[in-house]
Coordinates of C-alpha atoms in Angstrom, one line a residue:
M1 CA -20.2 42.0 -7.2
S2 CA -17.4 44.5 -7.9
L3 CA -14.0 43.0 -8.5
I4 CA -12.2 45.1 -5.8
K5 CA -14.9 44.3 -3.2
E6 CA -14.4 40.6 -3.9
A7 CA -10.6 41.0 -3.7
H8 CA -10.9 42.6 -0.2
R9 CA -13.2 39.8 0.9
V10 CA -10.6 37.2 -0.2
A11 CA -7.8 39.2 1.4
A12 CA -9.8 39.4 4.7
E13 CA -9.5 35.6 4.9
F14 CA -5.8 36.2 5.6
D15 CA -6.4 38.6 8.5
Y16 CA -4.8 37.5 11.8
P17 CA -6.3 39.8 14.4
A18 CA -4.9 40.6 17.8
E19 CA -7.1 38.0 19.6
E20 CA -5.7 35.3 17.4
V21 CA -2.1 36.6 17.8
N22 CA -2.4 36.3 21.6
K23 CA -3.9 32.8 21.3
G24 CA -0.9 31.9 19.1
V25 CA 1.6 33.3 21.6
K26 CA 0.2 31.2 24.5
E27 CA 0.2 28.0 22.4
F28 CA 3.7 28.8 21.2
I29 CA 5.0 29.1 24.7
R30 CA 3.2 25.9 25.7
E31 CA 4.9 24.0 22.8
M32 CA 8.3 25.6 23.7
D33 CA 8.0 24.3 27.3
E34 CA 6.9 20.9 26.2
G35 CA 9.9 20.7 23.8
L36 CA 12.3 21.6 26.6
Q37 CA 11.0 18.8 28.7
K38 CA 10.9 15.8 26.3
V39 CA 12.3 14.4 23.1
G40 CA 9.8 14.0 20.3
A41 CA 7.6 17.1 21.0
T42 CA 5.9 19.0 18.2
M43 CA 8.5 21.8 18.6
S44 CA 11.8 20.0 18.8
Q45 CA 13.7 22.5 21.0
I46 CA 17.0 20.9 20.1
P47 CA 19.9 21.5 22.6
T48 CA 22.9 22.9 20.7
Y49 CA 25.5 22.5 23.4
V50 CA 26.6 26.1 22.7
T51 CA 26.6 27.6 26.2
A52 CA 27.6 31.2 25.6
V53 CA 27.2 34.1 23.1
P54 CA 29.9 36.6 22.0
N55 CA 29.8 40.3 22.8
G56 CA 31.9 41.8 20.1
T57 CA 35.2 42.1 22.0
E58 CA 36.5 38.6 21.0
K59 CA 39.6 38.5 18.9
G60 CA 41.3 35.7 16.9
L61 CA 41.5 33.8 13.7
Y62 CA 39.0 31.0 13.2
M63 CA 37.8 28.8 10.4
A64 CA 34.4 27.7 9.2
V65 CA 33.3 25.2 6.6
D66 CA 29.7 24.9 5.2
L67 CA 28.3 21.8 3.6
G68 CA 24.8 22.9 2.8
G69 CA 24.0 21.4 -0.5
T70 CA 25.9 21.0 -3.8
N71 CA 28.7 23.4 -2.8
F72 CA 31.3 23.3 -0.1
R73 CA 32.5 26.6 1.4
V74 CA 35.7 27.2 3.3
C75 CA 36.2 30.4 5.3
S76 CA 38.7 32.0 7.7
I77 CA 37.3 34.8 9.9
H78 CA 39.5 37.3 11.7
L79 CA 37.7 38.8 14.6
N80 CA 39.0 42.3 15.3
G81 CA 37.6 42.6 18.9
D82 CA 35.5 45.7 18.0
T83 CA 32.4 44.0 16.6
T84 CA 34.0 43.9 13.1
F85 CA 35.7 41.1 11.3
S86 CA 37.4 40.3 8.0
L87 CA 36.5 37.2 6.0
T88 CA 38.3 35.2 3.4
Q89 CA 36.5 32.4 1.6
S90 CA 36.5 29.9 -1.3
K91 CA 33.7 27.7 -2.7
V92 CA 33.9 24.5 -4.7
A93 CA 31.2 22.3 -6.2
I94 CA 30.8 18.8 -4.8
P95 CA 31.3 16.3 -7.7
R96 CA 28.1 14.4 -8.3
E97 CA 29.8 11.0 -7.9
L98 CA 30.9 12.0 -4.3
M99 CA 27.3 12.8 -3.4
V100 CA 26.4 9.2 -3.9
A101 CA 29.8 7.6 -3.0
K102 CA 30.0 4.1 -1.6
T103 CA 31.9 5.2 1.5
A104 CA 31.8 8.3 3.7
Q105 CA 35.6 8.5 3.5
E106 CA 35.4 9.4 -0.1
L107 CA 33.4 12.5 0.5
F108 CA 35.1 13.6 3.7
S109 CA 38.5 13.1 2.2
F110 CA 37.5 15.5 -0.6
L111 CA 36.4 18.1 2.0
A112 CA 39.6 17.8 4.0
R113 CA 41.6 18.4 0.8
Q114 CA 39.7 21.6 0.1
I115 CA 40.6 22.8 3.6
E116 CA 44.3 22.0 2.9
I117 CA 44.1 23.9 -0.4
F118 CA 42.5 26.9 1.3
L119 CA 45.2 26.9 4.1
K120 CA 48.0 26.7 1.6
T121 CA 46.5 29.5 -0.6
H122 CA 45.4 32.0 2.1
H123 CA 47.3 31.1 5.3
G124 CA 50.6 29.6 4.0
D125 CA 52.7 30.7 7.0
H126 CA 50.4 29.3 9.6
Y127 CA 49.9 26.1 7.5
E128 CA 53.6 25.4 7.2
E129 CA 54.3 26.2 10.8
G130 CA 51.5 24.0 12.0
V131 CA 52.5 21.0 9.8
R132 CA 56.1 21.4 10.9
R133 CA 55.2 21.5 14.6
R134 CA 52.9 18.5 14.3
K135 CA 55.4 16.3 12.3
T136 CA 57.5 15.0 15.2
M137 CA 58.2 11.7 16.7
S138 CA 57.5 12.9 20.2
A139 CA 54.1 11.3 20.2
A140 CA 53.2 7.7 19.4
E141 CA 51.1 8.6 16.4
G142 CA 54.0 10.4 14.9
Y143 CA 52.9 14.0 15.5
R144 CA 51.9 16.2 18.4
D145 CA 48.3 17.1 18.8
E146 CA 48.7 20.8 18.1
R147 CA 45.9 22.5 16.2
N148 CA 46.1 26.2 15.9
F149 CA 43.0 26.6 13.8
Y150 CA 39.6 25.9 15.5
L151 CA 36.9 25.2 13.0
G152 CA 33.1 25.4 13.0
F153 CA 31.4 22.9 10.7
T154 CA 28.0 23.9 9.3
F155 CA 26.4 20.7 8.3
S156 CA 22.9 21.3 6.9
F157 CA 21.5 17.7 7.1
P158 CA 19.5 16.0 9.9
V159 CA 21.8 15.0 12.8
Q160 CA 21.4 13.8 16.3
Q161 CA 23.7 16.1 18.2
I162 CA 25.2 14.8 21.4
G163 CA 28.0 17.4 22.0
I164 CA 29.2 20.8 20.7
N165 CA 31.4 19.0 18.2
S166 CA 29.6 15.6 17.9
G167 CA 26.6 14.6 15.9
K168 CA 25.4 11.4 14.2
L169 CA 23.9 11.6 10.7
I170 CA 20.2 10.7 10.7
R171 CA 19.6 10.8 7.0
W172 CA 20.8 12.6 3.8
T173 CA 18.8 15.1 1.8
K174 CA 19.4 17.4 -1.1
G175 CA 20.6 14.7 -3.5
F176 CA 23.2 13.1 -1.2
D177 CA 22.9 9.4 -0.6
I178 CA 25.9 7.8 1.1
E179 CA 24.5 4.9 3.2
D180 CA 27.9 4.2 4.8
A181 CA 27.7 7.6 6.7
I182 CA 24.3 7.0 8.3
G183 CA 24.7 6.8 12.1
K184 CA 28.3 8.1 12.1
D185 CA 29.6 11.2 13.8
V186 CA 30.2 13.7 10.9
C187 CA 32.6 15.8 12.9
A188 CA 34.7 12.7 13.6
L189 CA 34.6 11.7 9.9
L190 CA 36.0 15.1 8.9
Q191 CA 38.5 15.2 11.7
E192 CA 39.9 11.8 10.7
E193 CA 40.5 13.0 7.1
I194 CA 42.0 16.3 8.4
D195 CA 44.4 14.4 10.6
K196 CA 45.5 12.1 7.7
L197 CA 46.8 15.3 6.0
H198 CA 48.5 16.5 9.2
L199 CA 46.5 19.8 9.0
P200 CA 46.7 22.0 12.1
V201 CA 42.9 22.1 12.4
K202 CA 40.4 21.0 15.0
V203 CA 36.8 20.5 14.2
A204 CA 35.5 22.3 17.3
A205 CA 31.8 22.8 16.7
L206 CA 28.9 21.3 14.7
V207 CA 26.8 24.2 13.7
N208 CA 23.2 24.9 12.8
D209 CA 22.9 28.0 10.6
T210 CA 20.1 29.5 12.7
V211 CA 22.3 29.3 15.8
G212 CA 25.1 30.8 13.7
T213 CA 22.7 33.7 12.9
L214 CA 22.3 34.4 16.6
M215 CA 26.1 34.3 17.2
A216 CA 26.9 36.5 14.3
R217 CA 24.4 39.1 15.4
S218 CA 25.6 39.0 19.0
Y219 CA 29.1 39.7 17.9
T220 CA 28.2 42.6 15.5
S221 CA 25.3 44.2 17.4
P222 CA 25.8 47.6 18.9
G223 CA 25.9 48.2 22.6
K224 CA 26.3 46.1 25.7
T225 CA 23.4 43.6 25.3
G226 CA 24.0 40.1 24.2
T227 CA 21.6 38.8 21.5
L228 CA 18.6 36.8 22.8
L229 CA 17.3 35.4 19.5
G230 CA 18.5 34.6 16.0
A231 CA 15.7 34.1 13.5
I232 CA 15.5 33.2 9.9
F233 CA 12.6 34.4 7.7
G234 CA 13.7 33.4 4.2
T235 CA 13.1 30.3 2.1
G236 CA 12.4 28.6 5.4
T237 CA 11.9 29.9 8.9
N238 CA 13.5 28.9 12.2
G239 CA 14.7 30.4 15.5
A240 CA 17.4 29.8 18.0
Y241 CA 17.5 31.5 21.4
V242 CA 19.4 31.7 24.7
E243 CA 17.6 29.6 27.4
R244 CA 18.3 29.0 31.0
L245 CA 20.0 25.6 31.4
D246 CA 17.8 24.6 34.3
K247 CA 14.7 24.8 32.0
V248 CA 16.2 22.3 29.4
T249 CA 15.2 19.4 31.6
K250 CA 15.3 16.8 28.9
M251 CA 19.1 17.1 29.0
D252 CA 19.0 14.8 32.0
S253 CA 17.6 12.0 29.7
I254 CA 20.2 12.4 26.9
K255 CA 22.9 9.9 27.5
G256 CA 26.5 10.6 26.6
S257 CA 26.1 14.3 26.3
D258 CA 29.0 16.5 27.4
Y259 CA 28.8 20.2 27.7
D260 CA 29.9 23.2 29.7
K261 CA 27.4 23.9 32.5
S262 CA 29.2 26.8 34.1
T263 CA 27.4 29.6 32.2
G264 CA 23.9 28.4 33.2
E265 CA 22.7 28.9 29.7
M266 CA 22.4 27.0 26.4
I267 CA 21.3 28.1 23.0
V268 CA 18.3 26.1 21.9
N269 CA 17.4 25.5 18.3
T270 CA 13.6 25.6 18.3
E271 CA 12.8 24.2 14.8
W272 CA 9.7 26.4 15.0
G273 CA 8.6 25.7 11.4
S274 CA 6.6 22.8 12.9
F275 CA 4.7 25.0 15.4
D276 CA 1.0 24.0 15.7
N277 CA 1.1 21.2 13.2
H278 CA -2.2 20.2 14.8
M279 CA -3.7 23.5 13.6
S280 CA -5.3 24.7 16.9
V281 CA -4.3 28.4 16.5
L282 CA -2.8 29.0 13.1
S283 CA -4.7 31.0 10.4
N284 CA -6.1 28.8 7.8
T285 CA -7.7 29.4 4.4
S286 CA -8.7 27.3 1.5
C287 CA -5.4 28.3 -0.2
D288 CA -3.4 27.0 2.7
E289 CA -5.3 23.8 2.8
Q290 CA -4.8 23.2 -0.9
L291 CA -1.1 24.0 -0.7
D292 CA -0.6 21.6 2.2
R293 CA -2.5 18.8 0.7
E294 CA -0.4 19.0 -2.5
S295 CA 2.9 19.5 -0.8
V296 CA 5.6 16.8 -0.3
N297 CA 5.0 16.8 3.5
P298 CA 1.3 17.2 4.2
G299 CA 0.4 18.0 7.8
I300 CA 3.8 19.1 8.9
Q301 CA 5.8 22.4 8.9
M302 CA 2.4 24.2 9.1
F303 CA 3.9 27.4 10.5
E304 CA 6.6 27.5 7.9
K305 CA 4.0 27.1 5.2
R306 CA 2.4 30.4 6.2
V307 CA 5.5 32.4 6.9
S308 CA 8.4 31.4 4.7
G309 CA 9.5 32.5 1.2
M310 CA 9.2 29.0 -0.2
F311 CA 5.4 29.1 0.2
L312 CA 4.2 32.7 0.1
G313 CA 4.3 32.9 -3.7
E314 CA 2.4 29.7 -4.0
I315 CA -0.3 31.0 -1.7
L316 CA -0.7 34.1 -3.8
R317 CA -0.9 32.0 -7.0
R318 CA -3.7 30.0 -5.5
A319 CA -5.5 33.1 -4.3
M320 CA -5.3 34.6 -7.8
L321 CA -6.6 31.4 -9.3
S322 CA -9.6 31.4 -6.9
M323 CA -10.4 34.9 -8.1
L324 CA -9.9 33.9 -11.8
N325 CA -12.4 31.0 -11.4
K326 CA -15.2 33.2 -10.0
S327 CA -17.8 33.7 -12.7
E328 CA -19.4 36.6 -10.9
V329 CA -16.3 38.8 -11.3
S330 CA -14.0 39.6 -14.2
F331 CA -10.5 39.1 -13.0
L332 CA -7.9 38.9 -15.8
K333 CA -10.6 38.6 -18.4
D334 CA -12.6 41.1 -20.5
E335 CA -15.8 40.9 -22.5
H336 CA -14.2 43.4 -25.0
S337 CA -11.4 45.9 -25.1
G338 CA -13.7 48.8 -24.2
V339 CA -13.9 47.6 -20.6
N340 CA -10.2 47.5 -20.2
D341 CA -8.4 50.8 -19.3
V342 CA -5.5 49.8 -21.6
H343 CA -8.0 49.4 -24.5
S344 CA -7.1 45.8 -25.2
T345 CA -8.3 42.4 -23.9
T346 CA -6.4 40.6 -21.2
T347 CA -4.8 37.4 -22.2
I348 CA -3.1 34.6 -20.2
A349 CA -0.8 32.3 -22.1
D350 CA -1.7 28.6 -21.9
D351 CA 1.7 27.8 -20.4
S352 CA 1.6 30.7 -17.9
P353 CA 3.3 30.0 -14.5
L354 CA -0.1 31.0 -13.0
Y355 CA -1.3 27.5 -13.9
Q356 CA 1.8 25.7 -12.6
Q357 CA 2.4 24.6 -9.0
W358 CA 5.2 26.7 -7.5
G359 CA 5.1 28.8 -10.7
L360 CA 5.0 32.1 -8.8
D361 CA 8.2 33.2 -7.0
T362 CA 7.8 34.9 -3.6
S363 CA 9.9 37.9 -4.8
L364 CA 6.9 38.9 -6.8
L365 CA 5.0 39.8 -3.6
S366 CA 7.8 42.2 -2.6
F367 CA 7.8 44.0 -6.0
V368 CA 4.1 44.2 -6.1
A369 CA 3.7 45.5 -2.5
E370 CA 6.2 48.3 -3.1
D371 CA 4.6 49.6 -6.3
H372 CA 3.0 53.0 -5.3
T373 CA 2.6 54.4 -8.8
S374 CA -0.8 55.7 -9.6
D375 CA -1.3 53.2 -12.5
L376 CA 0.5 50.3 -10.8
R377 CA 2.7 50.0 -13.8
T378 CA 5.3 47.8 -12.0
V379 CA 2.6 45.3 -11.1
K380 CA 1.4 45.2 -14.8
H381 CA 4.9 44.8 -16.0
I382 CA 5.6 41.9 -13.6
L383 CA 2.3 40.2 -14.6
A384 CA 3.4 40.3 -18.3
R385 CA 7.0 39.4 -17.7
D386 CA 6.8 36.7 -15.1
L387 CA 3.3 35.3 -15.6
A388 CA 2.7 35.8 -19.3
I389 CA -0.5 37.9 -18.6
D390 CA -0.7 40.6 -21.2
A391 CA -2.8 43.8 -21.0
A392 CA -3.9 43.4 -17.4
S393 CA -6.2 46.2 -16.4
H394 CA -5.7 48.6 -13.5
E395 CA -8.3 46.7 -11.5
D396 CA -6.5 43.4 -12.2
A397 CA -3.3 44.9 -10.9
E398 CA -5.0 46.4 -7.9
V399 CA -6.4 42.9 -7.0
V400 CA -2.9 41.4 -7.1
K401 CA -1.6 44.1 -4.8
I402 CA -4.4 43.7 -2.3
L403 CA -3.8 39.9 -2.1
S404 CA 0.0 40.3 -2.0
V405 CA -0.2 42.8 0.9
A406 CA -2.7 40.6 2.8
I407 CA -0.5 37.4 2.5
G408 CA 2.7 39.3 3.4
K409 CA 1.1 41.0 6.4
R410 CA -0.2 37.7 7.8
A411 CA 3.3 36.2 7.5
A412 CA 4.7 39.2 9.5
R413 CA 2.1 38.9 12.2
L414 CA 2.6 35.2 12.5
S415 CA 6.4 35.9 12.8
A416 CA 5.6 38.2 15.7
V417 CA 4.0 35.3 17.5
A418 CA 7.3 33.4 17.5
M419 CA 9.3 36.4 18.5
A420 CA 7.0 37.4 21.3
A421 CA 6.8 33.9 22.7
V422 CA 10.6 33.8 23.0
V423 CA 10.8 37.2 24.6
I424 CA 8.0 36.4 27.1
S425 CA 9.0 32.9 28.0
T426 CA 12.6 33.9 28.8
G427 CA 11.5 36.6 31.1
R428 CA 13.6 39.3 29.5
L429 CA 11.0 42.0 29.8
T430 CA 10.7 41.6 33.6
Q431 CA 14.1 40.1 34.6
G432 CA 16.5 42.0 32.4
N433 CA 19.2 40.3 30.4
I434 CA 20.7 37.0 31.7
S435 CA 23.8 37.0 29.6
T436 CA 27.1 38.6 30.7
T437 CA 27.6 41.9 29.0
T438 CA 30.5 44.1 28.0
T439 CA 31.5 47.3 29.6
A440 CA 32.1 49.3 26.4
I441 CA 29.4 50.6 24.1
T442 CA 30.2 50.0 20.5
T443 CA 28.6 51.3 17.3
E444 CA 27.4 49.6 14.2
S445 CA 26.6 50.8 10.7
K446 CA 22.9 51.5 10.4
S447 CA 22.9 50.1 6.9
S448 CA 22.9 46.6 8.5
E449 CA 19.9 47.4 10.7
T450 CA 16.3 46.9 9.8
K451 CA 15.0 49.5 12.3
D452 CA 17.4 50.4 15.2
D453 CA 15.9 53.9 15.8
T454 CA 13.1 52.3 17.9
A455 CA 15.6 51.6 20.6
Q456 CA 17.1 55.1 20.7
A457 CA 15.0 56.2 23.7
V458 CA 15.6 53.0 25.6
R459 CA 18.5 52.5 28.1
E460 CA 21.1 50.2 26.5
E461 CA 20.8 47.7 29.4
D462 CA 17.1 47.4 28.7
V463 CA 17.4 46.6 25.1
I464 CA 16.4 43.1 23.9
D465 CA 18.5 42.4 20.9
I466 CA 17.2 40.1 18.1
G467 CA 19.1 39.1 14.9
V468 CA 17.3 38.2 11.8
D469 CA 18.2 37.0 8.3
G470 CA 16.4 35.9 5.2
S471 CA 14.9 37.4 2.1
V472 CA 11.3 37.8 3.5
V473 CA 12.3 40.0 6.5
E474 CA 14.9 41.8 4.5
Y475 CA 13.1 42.6 1.3
Y476 CA 9.3 42.4 1.9
P477 CA 8.1 46.1 2.3
G478 CA 6.8 46.8 5.7
F479 CA 7.5 43.4 7.1
E480 CA 9.0 44.7 10.3
E481 CA 6.4 47.4 10.8
Y482 CA 3.6 44.8 10.5
L483 CA 5.5 42.5 12.9
R484 CA 6.0 45.4 15.5
E485 CA 2.3 46.3 15.2
A486 CA 1.4 42.8 16.3
L487 CA 4.0 42.9 19.2
R488 CA 2.3 46.0 20.5
E489 CA -1.1 44.1 20.6
I490 CA 0.3 41.5 23.0
P491 CA -0.4 42.7 26.6
E492 CA 2.8 41.2 28.0
I493 CA 4.8 43.3 25.6
G494 CA 2.7 46.3 24.7
T495 CA 4.0 49.6 23.4
E496 CA 6.7 50.1 26.0
G497 CA 8.0 46.5 25.6
E498 CA 8.0 46.7 21.8
K499 CA 10.3 49.8 22.0
R500 CA 12.8 47.7 23.9
I501 CA 13.1 45.1 21.1
R502 CA 15.9 45.9 18.7
I503 CA 15.8 44.0 15.5
G504 CA 18.9 43.9 13.3
I505 CA 20.1 42.0 10.2
A506 CA 22.6 39.2 10.9
K507 CA 24.5 37.9 7.9
D508 CA 26.4 34.7 7.3
G509 CA 25.5 32.5 10.2
S510 CA 27.1 29.5 8.4
G511 CA 30.4 31.4 8.1
V512 CA 31.0 34.1 10.8
G513 CA 28.5 32.4 13.2
A514 CA 30.2 29.0 12.8
A515 CA 33.6 30.6 13.6
L516 CA 32.2 32.2 16.7
I517 CA 30.8 28.9 17.9
A518 CA 34.3 27.4 17.4
L519 CA 35.5 30.2 19.6
V520 CA 33.0 29.3 22.3
A521 CA 34.0 25.6 22.0
K522 CA 37.7 26.5 22.3
S523 CA 37.1 28.5 25.5
A524 CA 35.1 25.7 27.1
E525 CA 37.7 23.2 26.2
K526 CA 40.4 25.3 27.9
S527 CA 38.3 25.7 31.0
Q528 CA 37.7 29.4 30.4
P529 CA 33.9 29.4 30.5
N530 CA 33.5 33.1 31.2
I531 CA 34.4 34.1 27.7
L532 CA 32.0 37.0 27.6
S533 CA 33.9 39.1 30.2
R534 CA 37.1 39.5 28.4
S535 CA 38.8 39.5 25.0
Q536 CA 40.3 36.5 23.4
T537 CA 44.0 36.4 22.5
D538 CA 44.7 37.8 19.0
G539 CA 46.3 35.6 16.4
P540 CA 45.5 32.0 15.2
A541 CA 42.9 30.3 17.3

């Protein structure tokens, strides 16, 4: 059996044909609907209590903080009202002892002090004015409740959210372990420490970074149309979209929830990485089964394990090993130098990352897929540099490219299932856009778009805008083209519907997006629900 023929046979196991794509879309919609109706469904469909999206005309100065791991980021974002913004930020490492502190107060006091330092450094005038206005004896607590900075808090740990600025910590991850904080409202913990310092800051919103991606895209996207979906295809994958409030029927069973109902909409965080955990429609190969079995969470996040950057490199590594272990073909091994086009024998170091779980980074797939040189010199260089495989032949390099393209293409076509399901289930193709839109058409630099020219022949009011972020969608060659090919194969979308879908990169959901959610929260608090129809007042929020 020829080596290339066997490589194509293995690659064919990753095919995800149109018939399977359409089965996937139907199951995805079923799981979306189930998640909207009850708590504890396979697809969580988490209500975010964010009930409006921006349109690019909003103005003001807002803050955002991001506790996503071992660093804490503080930002201020000035919205210019023309889809542009300016951002100032600082970042500080979380001391290890605070990650395992005895009390929540120790950590949150540290966070509040970083906000104070940021305000003094970058917004001294506003800071002094705010402190001066609040330090008065006209209120029983010794200061007036005046907060001229509204803040979005991106908190990347599992929480039970019960309001736009209220959520109880379920558990810590990423090396944090502060038992005292479990079950407590993280926004209230931060606000308490902010108030002790008399800072003019209100924690207005608890933010998921995927929701932030949607918000950031909706503010910066060109034209009238509000963004329908924010999606991340990076280390992990997730999506958040605008849903009709009357479809989120499980809200009736959530006690103590408080939110603005006037818009008739709510952004829902799908947590779609868990789609089809029961494996009824997802593509499955022996490499997928091995990866899942040896992962830290067997049987869950099955969609994510086929789509996200955390896993694609490992899938390729296992596919390469399966080829290497086939005695009937000579992959990465030679009988003698005469059968190798580089006139040497291929060698693999004993400690090669090829033999180590998670030893192959997903970025390798991108570099390999974009190598169009006649001798695949880039692929050979990467094999030597990253995997300690010396003197790989042209056929060896060709095999690696065939496998890389197959794995990346499958990820893109699976991603199309999620995207199509949201577009179809929300009725955007048949009912038009449900969000309030602006009256002015704005422009955006095409350098931030993945492929906006597909929407040029479509009326602006018919565009379905989708914001994406993440290294896979941004850097894997042809990812969007593969995704769009799959969209055209879905009858409910087809060629004409695919043309209406505009996909654009949305950056910094945890910063800009969080600030925009704080804006929405401020508007709802002040009984101004129709924030999409007019500009916000310029100046400090």
